[in-house]
CSV table of C-alpha atoms in Angstrom, one decimal:
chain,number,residue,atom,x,y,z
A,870,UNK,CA,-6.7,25.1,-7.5
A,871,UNK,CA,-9.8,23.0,-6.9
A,872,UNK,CA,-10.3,21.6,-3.8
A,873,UNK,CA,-11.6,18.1,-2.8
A,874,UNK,CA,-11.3,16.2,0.2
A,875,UNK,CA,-9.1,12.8,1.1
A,876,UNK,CA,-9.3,10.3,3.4
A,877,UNK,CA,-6.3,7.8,4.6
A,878,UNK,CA,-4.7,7.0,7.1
A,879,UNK,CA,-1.1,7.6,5.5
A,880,UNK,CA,0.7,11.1,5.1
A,881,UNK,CA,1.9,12.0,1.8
A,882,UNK,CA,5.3,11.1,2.7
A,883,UNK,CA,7.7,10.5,-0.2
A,884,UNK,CA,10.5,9.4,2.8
A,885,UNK,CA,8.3,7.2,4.8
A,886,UNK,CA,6.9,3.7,4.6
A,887,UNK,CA,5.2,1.8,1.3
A,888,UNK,CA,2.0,3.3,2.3
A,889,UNK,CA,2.4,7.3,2.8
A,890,UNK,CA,4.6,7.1,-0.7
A,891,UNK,CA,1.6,5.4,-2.5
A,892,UNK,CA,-0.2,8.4,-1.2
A,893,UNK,CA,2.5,10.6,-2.1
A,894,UNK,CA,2.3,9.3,-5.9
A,895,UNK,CA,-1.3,9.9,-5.9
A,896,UNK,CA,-1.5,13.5,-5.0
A,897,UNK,CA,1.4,14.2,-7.1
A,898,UNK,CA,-1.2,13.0,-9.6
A,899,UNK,CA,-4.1,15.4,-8.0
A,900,UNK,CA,-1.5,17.8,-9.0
A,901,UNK,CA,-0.9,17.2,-12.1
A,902,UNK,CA,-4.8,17.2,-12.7
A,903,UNK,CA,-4.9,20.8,-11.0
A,904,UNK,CA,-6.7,19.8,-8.3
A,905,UNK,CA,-5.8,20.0,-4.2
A,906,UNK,CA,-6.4,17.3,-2.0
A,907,UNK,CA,-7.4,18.6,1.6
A,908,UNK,CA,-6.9,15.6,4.6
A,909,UNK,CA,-10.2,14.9,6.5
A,910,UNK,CA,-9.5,16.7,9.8
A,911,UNK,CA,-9.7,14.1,12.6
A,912,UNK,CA,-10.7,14.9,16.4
A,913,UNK,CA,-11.9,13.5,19.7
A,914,UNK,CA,-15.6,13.0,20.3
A,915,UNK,CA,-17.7,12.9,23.0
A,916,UNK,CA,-18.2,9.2,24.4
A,917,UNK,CA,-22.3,9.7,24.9
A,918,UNK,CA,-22.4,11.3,21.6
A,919,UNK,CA,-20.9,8.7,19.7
A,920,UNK,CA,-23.1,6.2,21.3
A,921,UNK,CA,-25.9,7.8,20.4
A,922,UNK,CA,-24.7,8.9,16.9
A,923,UNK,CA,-23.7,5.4,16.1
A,924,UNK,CA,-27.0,4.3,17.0
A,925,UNK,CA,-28.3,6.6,14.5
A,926,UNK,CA,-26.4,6.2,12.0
A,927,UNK,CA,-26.6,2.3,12.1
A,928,UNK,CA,-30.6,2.8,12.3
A,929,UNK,CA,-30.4,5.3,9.4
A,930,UNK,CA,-28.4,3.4,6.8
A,931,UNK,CA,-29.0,-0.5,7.7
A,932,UNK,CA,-25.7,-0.4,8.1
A,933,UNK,CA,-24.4,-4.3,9.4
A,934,UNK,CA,-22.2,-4.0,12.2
A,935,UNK,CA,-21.5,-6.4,15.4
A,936,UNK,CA,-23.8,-4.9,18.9
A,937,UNK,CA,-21.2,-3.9,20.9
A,938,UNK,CA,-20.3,-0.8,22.6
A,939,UNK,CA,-17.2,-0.1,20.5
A,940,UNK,CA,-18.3,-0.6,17.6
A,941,UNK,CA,-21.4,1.2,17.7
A,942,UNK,CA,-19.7,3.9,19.2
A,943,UNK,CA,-16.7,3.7,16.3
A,944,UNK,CA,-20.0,4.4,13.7
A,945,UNK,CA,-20.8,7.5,15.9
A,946,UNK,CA,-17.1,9.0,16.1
A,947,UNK,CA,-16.4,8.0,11.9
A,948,UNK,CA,-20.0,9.2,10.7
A,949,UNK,CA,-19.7,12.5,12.9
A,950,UNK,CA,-16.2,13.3,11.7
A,951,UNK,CA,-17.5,12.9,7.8
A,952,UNK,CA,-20.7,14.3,8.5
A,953,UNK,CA,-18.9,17.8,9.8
A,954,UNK,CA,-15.6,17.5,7.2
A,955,UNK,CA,-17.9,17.0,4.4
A,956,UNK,CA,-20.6,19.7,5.4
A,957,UNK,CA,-17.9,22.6,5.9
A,958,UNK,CA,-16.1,21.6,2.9
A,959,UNK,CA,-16.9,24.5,0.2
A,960,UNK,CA,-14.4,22.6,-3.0
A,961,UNK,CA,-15.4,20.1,-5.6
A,962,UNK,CA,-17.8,17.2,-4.0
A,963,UNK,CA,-15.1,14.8,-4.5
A,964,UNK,CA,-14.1,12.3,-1.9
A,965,UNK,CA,-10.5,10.7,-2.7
A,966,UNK,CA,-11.0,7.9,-0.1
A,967,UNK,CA,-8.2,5.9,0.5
A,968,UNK,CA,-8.9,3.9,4.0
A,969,UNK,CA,-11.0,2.0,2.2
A,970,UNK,CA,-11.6,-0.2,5.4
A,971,UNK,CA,-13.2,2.6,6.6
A,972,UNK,CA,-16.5,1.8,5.5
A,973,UNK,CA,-18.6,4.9,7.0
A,974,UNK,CA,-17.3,7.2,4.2
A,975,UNK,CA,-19.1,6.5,1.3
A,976,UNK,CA,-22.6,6.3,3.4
A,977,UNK,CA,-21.9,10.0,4.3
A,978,UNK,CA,-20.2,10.9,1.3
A,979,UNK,CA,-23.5,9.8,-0.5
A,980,UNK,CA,-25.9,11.6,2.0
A,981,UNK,CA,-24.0,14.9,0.6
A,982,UNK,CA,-24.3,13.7,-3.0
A,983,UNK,CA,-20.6,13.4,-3.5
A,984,UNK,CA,-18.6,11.7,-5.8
A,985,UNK,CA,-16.3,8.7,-4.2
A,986,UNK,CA,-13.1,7.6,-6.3
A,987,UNK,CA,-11.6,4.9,-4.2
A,988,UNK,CA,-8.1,3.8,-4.2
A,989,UNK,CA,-7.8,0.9,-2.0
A,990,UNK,CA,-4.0,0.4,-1.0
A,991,UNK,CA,-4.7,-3.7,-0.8
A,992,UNK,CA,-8.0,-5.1,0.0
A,993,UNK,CA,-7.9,-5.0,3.6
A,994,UNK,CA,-9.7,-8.5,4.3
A,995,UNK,CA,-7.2,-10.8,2.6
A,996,UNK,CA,-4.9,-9.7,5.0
A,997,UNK,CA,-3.4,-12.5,7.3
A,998,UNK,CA,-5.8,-13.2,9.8
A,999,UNK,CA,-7.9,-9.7,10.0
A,1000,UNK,CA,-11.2,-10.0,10.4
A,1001,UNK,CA,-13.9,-7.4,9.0
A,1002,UNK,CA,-13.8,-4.1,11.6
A,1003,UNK,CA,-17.2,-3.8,11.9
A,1004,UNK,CA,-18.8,-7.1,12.0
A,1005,UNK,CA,-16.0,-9.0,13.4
A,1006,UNK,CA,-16.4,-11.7,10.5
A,1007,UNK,CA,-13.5,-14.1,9.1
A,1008,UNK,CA,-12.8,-15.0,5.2
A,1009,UNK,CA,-15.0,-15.4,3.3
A,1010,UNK,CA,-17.5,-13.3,4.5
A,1011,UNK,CA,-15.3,-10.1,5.2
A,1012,UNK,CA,-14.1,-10.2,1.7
A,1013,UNK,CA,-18.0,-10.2,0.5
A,1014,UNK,CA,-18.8,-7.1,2.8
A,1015,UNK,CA,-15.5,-5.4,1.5
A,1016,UNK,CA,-16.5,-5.9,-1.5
A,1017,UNK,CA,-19.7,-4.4,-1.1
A,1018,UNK,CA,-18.4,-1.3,0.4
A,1019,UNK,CA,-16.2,-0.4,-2.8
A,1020,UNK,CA,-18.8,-0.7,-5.3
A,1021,UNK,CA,-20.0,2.2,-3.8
A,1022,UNK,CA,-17.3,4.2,-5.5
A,1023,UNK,CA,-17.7,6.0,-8.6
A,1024,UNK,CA,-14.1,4.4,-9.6
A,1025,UNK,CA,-11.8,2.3,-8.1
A,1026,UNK,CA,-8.4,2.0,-8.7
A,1027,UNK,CA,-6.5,-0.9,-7.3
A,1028,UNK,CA,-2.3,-1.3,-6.7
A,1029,UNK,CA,-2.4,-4.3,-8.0
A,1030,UNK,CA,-3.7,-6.4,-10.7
A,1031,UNK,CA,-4.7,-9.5,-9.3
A,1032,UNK,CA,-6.9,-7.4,-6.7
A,1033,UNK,CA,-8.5,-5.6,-10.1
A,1034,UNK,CA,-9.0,-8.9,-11.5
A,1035,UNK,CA,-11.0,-10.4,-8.1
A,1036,UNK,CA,-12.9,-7.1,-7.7
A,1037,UNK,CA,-14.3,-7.6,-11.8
A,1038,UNK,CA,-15.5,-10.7,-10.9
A,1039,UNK,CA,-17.9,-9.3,-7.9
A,1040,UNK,CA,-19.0,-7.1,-10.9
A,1041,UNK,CA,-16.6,-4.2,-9.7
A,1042,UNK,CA,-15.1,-2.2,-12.8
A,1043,UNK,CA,-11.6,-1.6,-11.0
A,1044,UNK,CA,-9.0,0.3,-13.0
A,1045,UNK,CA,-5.4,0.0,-12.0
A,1046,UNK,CA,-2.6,1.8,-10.9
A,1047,UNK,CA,0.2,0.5,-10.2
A,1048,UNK,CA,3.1,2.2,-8.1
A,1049,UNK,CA,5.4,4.6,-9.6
A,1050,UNK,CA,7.6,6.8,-7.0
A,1051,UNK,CA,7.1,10.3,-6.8
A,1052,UNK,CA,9.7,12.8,-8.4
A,1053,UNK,CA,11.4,13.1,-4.9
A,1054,UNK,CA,11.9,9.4,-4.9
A,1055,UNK,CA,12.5,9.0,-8.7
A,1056,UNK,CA,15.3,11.3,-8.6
A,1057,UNK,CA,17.2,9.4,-5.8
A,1058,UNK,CA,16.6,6.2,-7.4
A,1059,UNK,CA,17.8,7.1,-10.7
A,1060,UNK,CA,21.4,9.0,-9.2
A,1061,UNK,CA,21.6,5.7,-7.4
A,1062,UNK,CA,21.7,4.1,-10.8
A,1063,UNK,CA,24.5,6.2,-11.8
A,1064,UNK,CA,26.5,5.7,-9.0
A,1065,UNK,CA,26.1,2.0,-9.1
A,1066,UNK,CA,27.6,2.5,-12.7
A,1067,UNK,CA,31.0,1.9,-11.0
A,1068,UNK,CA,30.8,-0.4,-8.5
A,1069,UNK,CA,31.1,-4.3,-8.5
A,1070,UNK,CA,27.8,-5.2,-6.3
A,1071,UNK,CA,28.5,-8.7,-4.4
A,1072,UNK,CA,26.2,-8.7,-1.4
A,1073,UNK,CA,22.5,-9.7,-1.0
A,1074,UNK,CA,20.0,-7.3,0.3
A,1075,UNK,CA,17.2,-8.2,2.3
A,1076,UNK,CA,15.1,-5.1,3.8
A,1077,UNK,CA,11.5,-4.5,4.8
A,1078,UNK,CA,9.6,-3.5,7.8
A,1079,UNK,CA,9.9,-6.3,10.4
A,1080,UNK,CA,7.1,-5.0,12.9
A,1081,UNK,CA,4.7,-5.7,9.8
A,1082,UNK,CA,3.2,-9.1,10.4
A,1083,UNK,CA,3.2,-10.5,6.6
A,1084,UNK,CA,6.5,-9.0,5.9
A,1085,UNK,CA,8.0,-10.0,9.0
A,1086,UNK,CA,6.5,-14.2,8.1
A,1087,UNK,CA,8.0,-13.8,5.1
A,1088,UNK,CA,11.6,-12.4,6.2
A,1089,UNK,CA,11.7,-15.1,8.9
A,1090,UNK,CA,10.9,-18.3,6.3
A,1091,UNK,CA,13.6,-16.6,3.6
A,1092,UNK,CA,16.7,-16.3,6.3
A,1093,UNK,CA,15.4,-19.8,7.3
A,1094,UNK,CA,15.3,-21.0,3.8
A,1095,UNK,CA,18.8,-19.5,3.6
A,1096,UNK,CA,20.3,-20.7,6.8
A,1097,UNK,CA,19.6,-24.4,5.2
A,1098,UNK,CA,21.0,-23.7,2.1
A,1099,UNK,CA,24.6,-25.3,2.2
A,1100,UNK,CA,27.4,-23.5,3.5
A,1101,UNK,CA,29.3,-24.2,0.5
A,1102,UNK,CA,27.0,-21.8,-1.5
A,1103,UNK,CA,29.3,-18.7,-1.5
A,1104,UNK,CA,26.3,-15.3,-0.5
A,1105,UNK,CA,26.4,-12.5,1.9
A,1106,UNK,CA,23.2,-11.1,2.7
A,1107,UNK,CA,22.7,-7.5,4.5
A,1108,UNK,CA,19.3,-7.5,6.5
A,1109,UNK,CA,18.0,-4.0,7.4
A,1110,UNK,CA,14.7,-2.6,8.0
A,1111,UNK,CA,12.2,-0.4,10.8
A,1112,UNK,CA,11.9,-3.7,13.2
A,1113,UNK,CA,14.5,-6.1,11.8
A,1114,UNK,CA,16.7,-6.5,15.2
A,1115,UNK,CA,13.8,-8.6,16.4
A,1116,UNK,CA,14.9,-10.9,13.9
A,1117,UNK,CA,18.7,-11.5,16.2
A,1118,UNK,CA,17.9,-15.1,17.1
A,1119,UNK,CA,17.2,-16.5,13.4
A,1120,UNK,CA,20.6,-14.8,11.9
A,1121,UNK,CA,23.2,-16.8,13.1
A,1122,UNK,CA,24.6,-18.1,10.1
A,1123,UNK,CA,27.6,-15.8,9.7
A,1124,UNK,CA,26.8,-15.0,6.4
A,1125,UNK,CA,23.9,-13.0,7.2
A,1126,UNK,CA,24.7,-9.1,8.7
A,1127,UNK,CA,21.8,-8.2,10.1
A,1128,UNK,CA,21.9,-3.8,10.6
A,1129,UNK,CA,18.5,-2.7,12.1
A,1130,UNK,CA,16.8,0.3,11.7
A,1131,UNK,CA,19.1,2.5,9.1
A,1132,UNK,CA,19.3,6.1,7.7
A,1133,UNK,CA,18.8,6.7,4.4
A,1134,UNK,CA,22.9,7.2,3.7
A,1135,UNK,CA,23.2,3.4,4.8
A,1136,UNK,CA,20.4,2.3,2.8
A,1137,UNK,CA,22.3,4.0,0.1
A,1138,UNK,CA,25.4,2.6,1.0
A,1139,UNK,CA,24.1,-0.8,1.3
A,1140,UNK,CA,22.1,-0.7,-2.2
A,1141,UNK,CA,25.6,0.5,-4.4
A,1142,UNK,CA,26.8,-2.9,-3.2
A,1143,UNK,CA,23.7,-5.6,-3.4
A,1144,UNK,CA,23.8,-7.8,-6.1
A,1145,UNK,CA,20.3,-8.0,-5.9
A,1146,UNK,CA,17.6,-7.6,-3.2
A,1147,UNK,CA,15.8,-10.7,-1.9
A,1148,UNK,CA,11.9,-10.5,-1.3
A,1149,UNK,CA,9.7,-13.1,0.1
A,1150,UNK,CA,6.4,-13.4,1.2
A,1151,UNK,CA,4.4,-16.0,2.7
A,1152,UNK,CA,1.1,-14.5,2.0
A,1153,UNK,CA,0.3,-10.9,0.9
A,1154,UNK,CA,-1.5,-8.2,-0.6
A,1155,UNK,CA,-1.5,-5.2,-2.5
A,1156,UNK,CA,1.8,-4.8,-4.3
A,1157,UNK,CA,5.7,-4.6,-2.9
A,1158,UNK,CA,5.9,-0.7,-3.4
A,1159,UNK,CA,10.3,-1.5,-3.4
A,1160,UNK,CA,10.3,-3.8,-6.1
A,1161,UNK,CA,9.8,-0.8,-9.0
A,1162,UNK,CA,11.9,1.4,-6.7
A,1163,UNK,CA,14.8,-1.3,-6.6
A,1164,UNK,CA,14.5,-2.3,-10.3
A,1165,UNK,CA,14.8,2.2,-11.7
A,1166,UNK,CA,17.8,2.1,-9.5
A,1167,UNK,CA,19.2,-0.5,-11.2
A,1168,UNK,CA,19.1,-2.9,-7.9
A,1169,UNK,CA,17.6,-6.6,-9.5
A,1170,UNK,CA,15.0,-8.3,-7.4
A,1171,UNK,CA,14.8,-11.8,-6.6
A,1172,UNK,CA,11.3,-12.7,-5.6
A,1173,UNK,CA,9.1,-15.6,-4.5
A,1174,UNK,CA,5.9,-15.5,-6.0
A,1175,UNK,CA,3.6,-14.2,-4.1
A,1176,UNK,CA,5.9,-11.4,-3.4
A,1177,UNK,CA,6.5,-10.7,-7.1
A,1178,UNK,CA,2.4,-10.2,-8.2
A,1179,UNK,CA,1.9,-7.6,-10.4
A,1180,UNK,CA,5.5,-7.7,-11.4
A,1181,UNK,CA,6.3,-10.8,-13.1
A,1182,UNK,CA,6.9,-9.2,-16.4
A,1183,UNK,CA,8.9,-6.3,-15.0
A,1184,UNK,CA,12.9,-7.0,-16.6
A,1185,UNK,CA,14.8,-7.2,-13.4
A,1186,UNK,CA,12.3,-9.4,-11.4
A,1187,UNK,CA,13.5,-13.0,-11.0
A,1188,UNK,CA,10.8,-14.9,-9.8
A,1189,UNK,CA,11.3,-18.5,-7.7
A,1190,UNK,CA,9.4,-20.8,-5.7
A,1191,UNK,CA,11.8,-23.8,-3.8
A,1192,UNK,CA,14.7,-23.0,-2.2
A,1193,UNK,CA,16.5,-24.8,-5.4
A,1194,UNK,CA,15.2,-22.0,-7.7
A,1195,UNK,CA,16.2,-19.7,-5.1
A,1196,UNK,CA,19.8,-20.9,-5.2
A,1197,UNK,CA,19.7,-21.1,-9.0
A,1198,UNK,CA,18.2,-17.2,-9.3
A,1199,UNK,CA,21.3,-15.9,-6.9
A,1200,UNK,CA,24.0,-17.4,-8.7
A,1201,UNK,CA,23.0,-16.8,-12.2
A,1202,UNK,CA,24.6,-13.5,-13.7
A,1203,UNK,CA,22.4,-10.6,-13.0
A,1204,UNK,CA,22.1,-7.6,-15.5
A,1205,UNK,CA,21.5,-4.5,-14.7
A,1206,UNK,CA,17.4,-4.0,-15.4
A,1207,UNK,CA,16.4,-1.4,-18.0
A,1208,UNK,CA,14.9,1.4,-16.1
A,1209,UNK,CA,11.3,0.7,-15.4
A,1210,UNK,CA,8.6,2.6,-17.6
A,1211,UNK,CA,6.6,4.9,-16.1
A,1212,UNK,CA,2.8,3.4,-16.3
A,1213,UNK,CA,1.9,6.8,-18.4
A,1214,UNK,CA,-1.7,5.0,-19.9
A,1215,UNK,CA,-2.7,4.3,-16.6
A,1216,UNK,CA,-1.9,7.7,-15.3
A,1217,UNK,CA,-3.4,9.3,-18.1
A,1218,UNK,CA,-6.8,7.2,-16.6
A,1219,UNK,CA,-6.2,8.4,-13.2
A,1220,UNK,CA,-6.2,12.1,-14.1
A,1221,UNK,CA,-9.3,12.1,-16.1
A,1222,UNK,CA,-11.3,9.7,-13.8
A,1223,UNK,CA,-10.3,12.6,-11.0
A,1224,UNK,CA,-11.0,15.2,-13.7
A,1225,UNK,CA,-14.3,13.9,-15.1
A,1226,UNK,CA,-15.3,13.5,-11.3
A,1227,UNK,CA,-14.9,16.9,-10.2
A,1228,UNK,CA,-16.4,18.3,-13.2
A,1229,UNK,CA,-19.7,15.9,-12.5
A,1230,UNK,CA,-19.8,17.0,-8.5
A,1231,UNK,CA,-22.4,19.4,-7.5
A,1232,UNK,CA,-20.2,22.0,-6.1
A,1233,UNK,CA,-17.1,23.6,-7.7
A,1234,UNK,CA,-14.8,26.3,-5.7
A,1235,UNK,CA,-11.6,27.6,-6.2
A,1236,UNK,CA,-9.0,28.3,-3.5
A,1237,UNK,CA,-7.5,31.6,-3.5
């Protein structure tokens, strides 16, 4: 196989959180293009030498970041790390770079002439609150700089289409790629559908990971949406999630069961006997990697709508935004959704993006 190099902060991971199995989805699709992706190898630094390298670095490529200490010695440590990874490497010049907030790769990548195809798992900047990590700036100008970095890419490739949409009007040409789980994944989902063939699902399912700040808002406004809903609405809701027993003090209404932290045969459990899962998000980005993995097991979704972007027209998604279309979406009857298609066209993109890529780098070798 041909090697290139990736860059993320996320392990391939088909059992872990949204992120690693976005990155196990896209190097099952490396893969399938016959291609191997090889991790940047990370490693401690020496604290004079990434002063000085940052300086360099900075002085070298203009590069517009806030005089401090720490930053200009983060530039030093990143640039250094790239700057070795990319120089030993001896595969395709291909750099899959998926910390996109990481903006020293593509300077380096593009002192060794190679080709960048980014995949950005949201755009970092419209997240809650963050400010840009190297110049310390708020909205709107973080979003501008971010911006910036990606175009230059070769290709970009967003999650979600509402981010490929914004990043084509900065003059961007994003494709998109929207999630699709894995074949470790997919095959659990799908024997979940089976099994789920004879039961008679009556609960609600709320699960996420609490110690994430957006998800967390937005699990803390739906139980409190809920708890206000009148007690003569008939619901039981399950709550479960990395995180989720810090949520103890806004469950009290007895119709909430709020689990914690569970293994996967409890998730399972839980999922044969919700209705439907419940999703809501105050703000957010990206896309909700469990809505396509509820909907192929069979599990409908009921989403407010910023949690629902880039699934509105997915059958199984029932989309609300009051607390009365709430109530109205949980006690209507709720079919089972057709299994979700997989997004072939767009994979098909993917794969020769990565293929064409390779095949334009300066530097082709095979590993034995």
């Amino acid at each position: 196989m041909t090697a290139i190099l990736r860059s993320s902060k996320f392990k391939t991971d088909p059992n872990g959180n949204g992120g690693q199995r976005r990155s196990a989805q896209i190097q099952e699709l490396v893969i399938q293009a016959g291609l191997e992706a090889c991790d940047i190898n990370l490693y401690s630094t020496n604290r004079i030498d990434r002063y000085v390298g940052g300086l360099i670095f900075l002085a070298k490529h203009k590069f517009n970041a806030y005089p401090s200490h720490r930053v200009i010695s983060l530039c030093g440590k990143q640039s250094k790390i790239y700057y070795d990874n990319l120089n030993q490497h001896k595969g395709s010049k291909l750099l899959l770079w998926e910390d996109t907030e990481n903006y020293i790769a593509p300077y380096v990548a593009k002192d060794f002439d190679f080709n960048i195809l980014a995949l950005p798992h949201n755009l970092e900047s419209l997240v809650p609150d963050q400010r840009d990590p190297f110049t310390y700036q708020p909205l709107p100008d973080s979003f501008a700089n971010e911006a910036k970095q990606l175009a230059k890419a070769n290709a970009v490739f967003c999650i979600a289409r509402e981010e490929q949409w914004l990043l084509k009007l900065y003059g961007i040409d994003a494709d998109y790629l929207p999630y699709y789980p894995p074949q470790p994944i997919l095959s659990n989902l799908l024997e979940l559908r089976q099994l789920r063939q004879d039961t008679a699902p009556h609960r609600f399912l709320i699960l996420g990971t609490a110690i994430n700040p957006p998800t967390r808002i937005g699990m803390i406004e739906q139980i409190q949406w809920l708890s206000e809903i009148s007690q003569g609405v008939n619901f039981t809701i399950d709550i479960i999630g990395y995180g989720t027993e810090t949520l103890k003090d806004y469950c009290c209404d007895p119709r909430f069961t709020l689990h914690g932290t569970v293994d996967s045969g409890k998730l399972n459990h839980l999922l044969l006997n919700a209705k439907a899962v419940l999703a809501h998000q105050k703000a957010g980005v990206g896309a909700l990697t469990r809505i396509p993995e509820m909907l192929i097991a069979g599990v409908p979704v009921i989403a407010n709508a910023n949690a629902c972007r880039s699934a509105f027209s997915y059958p199984g998604v029932y989309c609300y935004d009051s607390r009365d279309e709430l109530v109205a979406q949980m006690s209507r009857t709720l079919d089972t959704p057709s299994i979700l298609e997989r997004p072939a066209d767009a994979e098909t993109r993917f794969i020769n993006c990565l293929k064409k890529l390779t095949l334009t780098s300066n530097v082709t070798h095979s590993l034995v």
